[in-house]
Amino acid sequence: MTTSQAFAQQDDGDRSEVSDWERFGVDTSKPHSARIYDYWLGGKTNFAPDRAMGEAIEQAIPGIRTMAKENRAFQGRAVRHLVREQGIRQFLDLGTGIPTSPNTHDIAQAIAPETRVVYVDNDPIVLAHARALMVGDPSGRTSYIHADLGRAEELLADPALTSTLDLEQPVGLLLIAVLMLIADEDDPWGKVAALRDALPSGSCIALTHPTQDFDPEAVRQVEESARQGGMTLVPRTREQVARFFDGWELLDPGVSPVMAWLPDGELTADPQTAYYWSGVARKK
């Protein structure tokens, strides 16, 4: 079954589920990355096109649900490392997605209750769930911005950000499984550089990115499914991912398979079974 056939088959019976969201301006007719990710993680805020796309990708990569969980696990390890080892006390989490506990503030504030977090996403459903993100330790603070990560100047000047984060102090910039949504011609490297350049010394960036390096044919099929569904999804090589860290000091173990970045305990599987590169870097 093609992706478009799957959309048609599921969409007719889905109207009662989506009608309330449509009144809030949510386009439920097209898949969205945040809702596909929610579906893979076992969440309930997803619609027929999201599930159809998720299943189409799963046909090409049967282990995609495990890979989504590995991305989530990396985020937890990276945040804990940045708080404990790098002294980060404020985070800018771009492409945060639908709340899935533990969120960034849950992880960071469990170690340092005073930590502040700004979440950013462009899906109206994430905005609708923002209250769930904003309940953190009263010693710290969380806020949410409905924005596009490609507009760095507007984002960094947003009152919700400037009232939550002190941009003269180190910031942890999180880009977990989001940069693949920006096509090469839209210069994702330049967009990330604009954000990095605005952050002070001592700031860190942590990211994951899907890659074709470990299984080119399976990932090619995923790209085709995304194209049929009207989504941009661009896997990138290790060298291309490394460019996102240009000028910053990569922390050990460098650009690594997501499962191999400072794992908790010994690896129990080949780290290349999760088709993502990951890394953390620090601004000198």
Coordinates of C-alpha atoms in Angstrom, one line a residue:
M1 CA 0.0 0.0 0.0
T2 CA 1.3 3.4 -0.9
T3 CA 1.4 6.3 1.5
S4 CA -1.4 8.1 -0.4
Q5 CA -3.6 5.0 -0.3
A6 CA -3.1 4.7 3.4
F7 CA -4.1 8.3 3.9
A8 CA -7.3 7.7 1.9
Q9 CA -8.1 4.5 3.7
Q10 CA -7.8 5.9 7.2
D11 CA -9.0 9.5 6.7
D12 CA -12.8 8.9 6.1
G13 CA -13.3 7.4 9.5
D14 CA -11.3 10.0 11.3
R15 CA -13.5 13.0 11.1
S16 CA -14.9 13.0 14.7
E17 CA -11.4 12.8 16.1
V18 CA -10.1 15.8 14.3
S19 CA -13.0 18.2 14.1
D20 CA -12.1 19.9 17.4
W21 CA -8.5 20.4 16.4
E22 CA -9.5 21.8 13.0
R23 CA -11.4 24.6 14.8
F24 CA -8.1 25.6 16.4
G25 CA -6.5 25.9 13.0
V26 CA -4.7 22.6 13.0
D27 CA -4.3 21.1 9.5
T28 CA -5.1 17.5 10.1
S29 CA -5.0 16.5 6.4
K30 CA -1.2 16.4 6.2
P31 CA 1.3 14.5 8.3
H32 CA 3.4 16.5 10.8
S33 CA 6.7 15.4 12.2
A34 CA 5.8 16.1 15.9
R35 CA 2.7 13.9 15.6
I36 CA 4.4 11.1 13.7
Y37 CA 7.0 11.0 16.5
D38 CA 4.2 11.0 19.0
Y39 CA 2.7 8.0 17.2
W40 CA 5.9 6.1 17.3
L41 CA 6.3 6.8 21.0
G42 CA 2.9 5.5 21.8
G43 CA 1.2 8.8 22.2
K44 CA -2.4 9.7 21.3
T45 CA -2.2 13.1 19.8
N46 CA -1.9 12.0 16.1
F47 CA -4.2 11.7 13.2
A48 CA -4.7 9.4 10.2
P49 CA -2.1 11.0 7.9
D50 CA 0.4 11.0 10.8
R51 CA -0.2 7.3 11.4
A52 CA -0.2 6.5 7.7
M53 CA 3.2 8.2 7.3
G54 CA 4.5 6.6 10.5
E55 CA 3.5 3.2 9.2
A56 CA 4.9 3.8 5.7
I57 CA 8.2 4.7 7.3
E58 CA 8.0 1.7 9.6
Q59 CA 7.6 -0.6 6.6
A60 CA 10.9 0.6 5.2
I61 CA 12.6 0.7 8.7
P62 CA 10.9 -1.8 11.0
G63 CA 13.0 -0.6 14.0
I64 CA 11.9 3.0 13.7
R65 CA 10.0 3.0 17.0
T66 CA 13.1 1.9 18.8
M67 CA 15.1 4.5 17.0
A68 CA 12.6 7.2 18.2
K69 CA 13.1 6.0 21.8
E70 CA 16.8 6.0 21.3
N71 CA 16.6 9.7 20.3
R72 CA 14.6 10.4 23.4
A73 CA 17.1 8.5 25.5
F74 CA 20.0 10.6 24.0
Q75 CA 18.1 13.8 24.9
G76 CA 18.0 12.7 28.5
R77 CA 21.7 11.7 28.6
A78 CA 22.7 15.0 26.9
V79 CA 20.7 17.2 29.2
R80 CA 22.0 15.5 32.3
H81 CA 25.5 15.8 31.0
L82 CA 25.1 19.5 30.2
V83 CA 23.7 20.2 33.6
R84 CA 26.1 18.1 35.7
E85 CA 29.4 18.4 33.7
Q86 CA 29.0 21.7 31.8
G87 CA 27.1 23.8 34.4
I88 CA 24.3 24.7 32.0
R89 CA 21.3 26.1 33.8
Q90 CA 19.1 27.3 30.9
F91 CA 18.0 25.5 27.7
L92 CA 16.5 26.4 24.3
D93 CA 14.7 23.3 23.1
L94 CA 13.9 23.7 19.4
G95 CA 11.3 21.4 17.7
T96 CA 10.3 20.1 21.1
G97 CA 7.3 18.2 19.9
I98 CA 4.2 17.0 21.8
P99 CA 4.9 16.6 25.6
T100 CA 6.3 13.2 26.4
S101 CA 7.5 12.7 29.9
P102 CA 10.2 13.3 30.9
N103 CA 10.6 16.6 29.1
T104 CA 13.7 18.7 29.1
H105 CA 12.7 20.7 32.2
D106 CA 11.8 17.5 34.1
I107 CA 15.3 16.1 33.4
A108 CA 17.3 19.3 34.1
Q109 CA 15.3 20.5 37.2
A110 CA 15.6 17.1 38.8
I111 CA 19.4 17.9 39.1
A112 CA 19.3 21.7 39.3
P113 CA 15.8 23.0 40.2
E114 CA 16.7 26.6 39.2
T115 CA 17.1 25.6 35.5
R116 CA 15.1 27.6 33.0
V117 CA 13.8 26.2 29.7
V118 CA 12.2 27.7 26.6
Y119 CA 10.5 25.3 24.2
V120 CA 9.9 26.1 20.6
D121 CA 7.7 24.4 18.0
N122 CA 5.6 25.3 15.0
D123 CA 2.7 22.8 15.4
P124 CA -0.5 24.4 16.9
I125 CA -1.1 21.1 18.7
V126 CA 2.1 21.6 20.7
L127 CA 0.9 25.1 21.5
A128 CA -2.4 23.6 22.8
H129 CA -0.4 21.3 25.1
A130 CA 2.0 24.0 26.2
R131 CA 0.5 24.2 29.7
A132 CA 1.8 20.6 30.3
L133 CA 5.3 21.8 29.5
M134 CA 5.1 24.9 31.7
V135 CA 4.6 23.0 35.0
G136 CA 8.1 22.9 36.4
D137 CA 10.0 23.4 39.6
P138 CA 9.0 26.9 41.0
S139 CA 12.7 27.6 41.5
G140 CA 13.2 27.6 37.8
R141 CA 11.0 28.6 34.9
T142 CA 9.6 27.2 31.6
S143 CA 8.0 28.9 28.6
Y144 CA 6.8 28.0 25.1
I145 CA 7.1 29.9 21.8
H146 CA 5.2 29.0 18.7
A147 CA 7.8 29.9 16.1
D148 CA 10.0 28.6 13.2
L149 CA 13.6 27.8 14.1
G150 CA 14.7 29.3 10.8
R151 CA 13.9 32.9 12.0
A152 CA 16.7 33.2 14.6
E153 CA 16.5 37.0 15.0
E154 CA 12.8 37.0 15.7
L155 CA 13.0 34.0 18.0
L156 CA 15.9 35.4 20.1
A157 CA 14.0 38.7 20.5
D158 CA 10.7 37.1 21.5
P159 CA 9.6 38.4 24.9
A160 CA 8.8 34.9 26.1
L161 CA 12.5 34.0 25.5
T162 CA 14.1 37.1 26.8
S163 CA 12.1 37.0 30.0
T164 CA 13.0 33.4 30.6
L165 CA 16.6 33.1 29.4
D166 CA 19.6 35.4 30.0
L167 CA 21.5 35.3 26.7
E168 CA 24.6 36.7 28.4
Q169 CA 24.9 33.4 30.3
P170 CA 25.6 29.9 28.7
V171 CA 22.6 28.2 27.0
G172 CA 22.1 24.6 26.1
L173 CA 20.7 24.5 22.5
L174 CA 18.8 21.3 21.7
L175 CA 18.0 20.2 18.2
I176 CA 16.8 16.7 18.5
A177 CA 15.6 15.1 15.3
V178 CA 14.5 18.4 13.7
L179 CA 17.1 19.6 11.2
M180 CA 16.1 16.9 8.7
L181 CA 12.9 19.0 8.1
I182 CA 15.0 21.8 6.4
A183 CA 16.0 21.2 2.8
D184 CA 19.6 21.8 1.8
E185 CA 18.6 24.8 -0.4
D186 CA 17.1 26.5 2.7
D187 CA 20.6 26.4 4.3
P188 CA 20.0 24.6 7.6
W189 CA 23.7 25.1 8.5
G190 CA 23.3 28.9 8.2
K191 CA 20.2 28.8 10.3
V192 CA 21.9 26.8 13.1
A193 CA 25.0 29.1 12.8
A194 CA 22.8 32.2 13.4
L195 CA 21.5 30.7 16.6
R196 CA 25.0 29.5 17.7
D197 CA 26.5 32.9 17.0
A198 CA 24.0 34.6 19.3
L199 CA 24.9 32.5 22.3
P200 CA 27.8 33.3 24.7
S201 CA 30.9 31.4 25.5
G202 CA 30.2 28.2 27.5
S203 CA 27.0 27.5 25.6
C204 CA 26.5 24.0 24.2
I205 CA 24.6 22.5 21.4
A206 CA 23.2 18.9 21.3
L207 CA 21.6 17.4 18.3
T208 CA 20.6 14.2 16.5
H209 CA 20.0 13.8 12.8
P210 CA 18.8 10.8 10.7
T211 CA 21.4 9.5 8.2
Q212 CA 21.6 7.3 5.1
D213 CA 25.1 6.1 6.1
F214 CA 23.9 2.9 7.8
D215 CA 21.2 1.7 5.4
P216 CA 21.0 3.8 2.2
E217 CA 18.2 1.8 0.5
A218 CA 15.8 1.8 3.5
V219 CA 16.4 5.5 4.1
R220 CA 15.8 6.2 0.4
Q221 CA 12.4 4.5 0.8
V222 CA 11.6 6.8 3.7
E223 CA 12.5 9.9 1.7
E224 CA 10.1 8.7 -1.0
S225 CA 7.3 8.1 1.5
A226 CA 7.8 11.6 2.9
R227 CA 7.8 13.1 -0.5
Q228 CA 4.5 11.4 -1.3
G229 CA 3.0 12.8 1.9
G230 CA 4.1 16.3 1.2
M231 CA 6.9 16.4 3.8
T232 CA 10.5 17.5 3.6
L233 CA 12.7 14.8 5.2
V234 CA 16.5 15.1 4.4
P235 CA 18.9 12.5 5.8
R236 CA 22.5 13.6 6.0
T237 CA 25.9 12.0 6.2
R238 CA 28.3 12.2 9.1
E239 CA 30.3 15.0 7.4
Q240 CA 27.2 17.0 6.8
V241 CA 26.0 16.6 10.4
A242 CA 29.5 17.6 11.7
R243 CA 29.1 20.9 9.9
F244 CA 26.4 21.9 12.3
F245 CA 29.1 22.1 15.0
D246 CA 31.5 24.2 13.0
G247 CA 33.7 26.4 15.2
W248 CA 32.7 24.8 18.5
E249 CA 34.6 22.2 20.5
L250 CA 33.1 18.7 20.1
L251 CA 32.8 16.9 23.4
D252 CA 33.8 13.3 23.6
P253 CA 32.9 11.0 21.9
G254 CA 32.3 13.4 19.0
V255 CA 29.8 12.8 16.2
S256 CA 28.6 9.3 17.1
P257 CA 25.7 6.9 16.4
V258 CA 23.0 8.1 18.8
M259 CA 23.1 4.9 20.8
A260 CA 26.9 5.2 21.3
W261 CA 26.9 8.7 22.7
L262 CA 27.8 8.2 26.4
P263 CA 25.4 5.3 26.9
D264 CA 24.1 4.3 30.3
G265 CA 26.0 1.1 30.8
E266 CA 27.3 -1.2 28.1
L267 CA 25.8 -1.2 24.6
T268 CA 23.6 -4.3 24.1
A269 CA 23.3 -3.9 20.3
D270 CA 25.1 -2.6 17.3
P271 CA 24.8 1.2 17.6
Q272 CA 24.3 1.5 13.8
T273 CA 20.9 -0.1 14.1
A274 CA 19.5 3.3 15.0
Y275 CA 20.0 5.4 11.9
Y276 CA 20.9 8.7 13.6
W277 CA 24.1 10.6 14.2
S278 CA 24.4 12.6 17.4
G279 CA 26.8 15.0 19.1
V280 CA 27.3 17.7 21.7
A281 CA 29.7 20.7 21.3
R282 CA 30.7 23.7 23.4
K283 CA 31.4 27.2 22.5
K284 CA 34.9 28.3 23.7

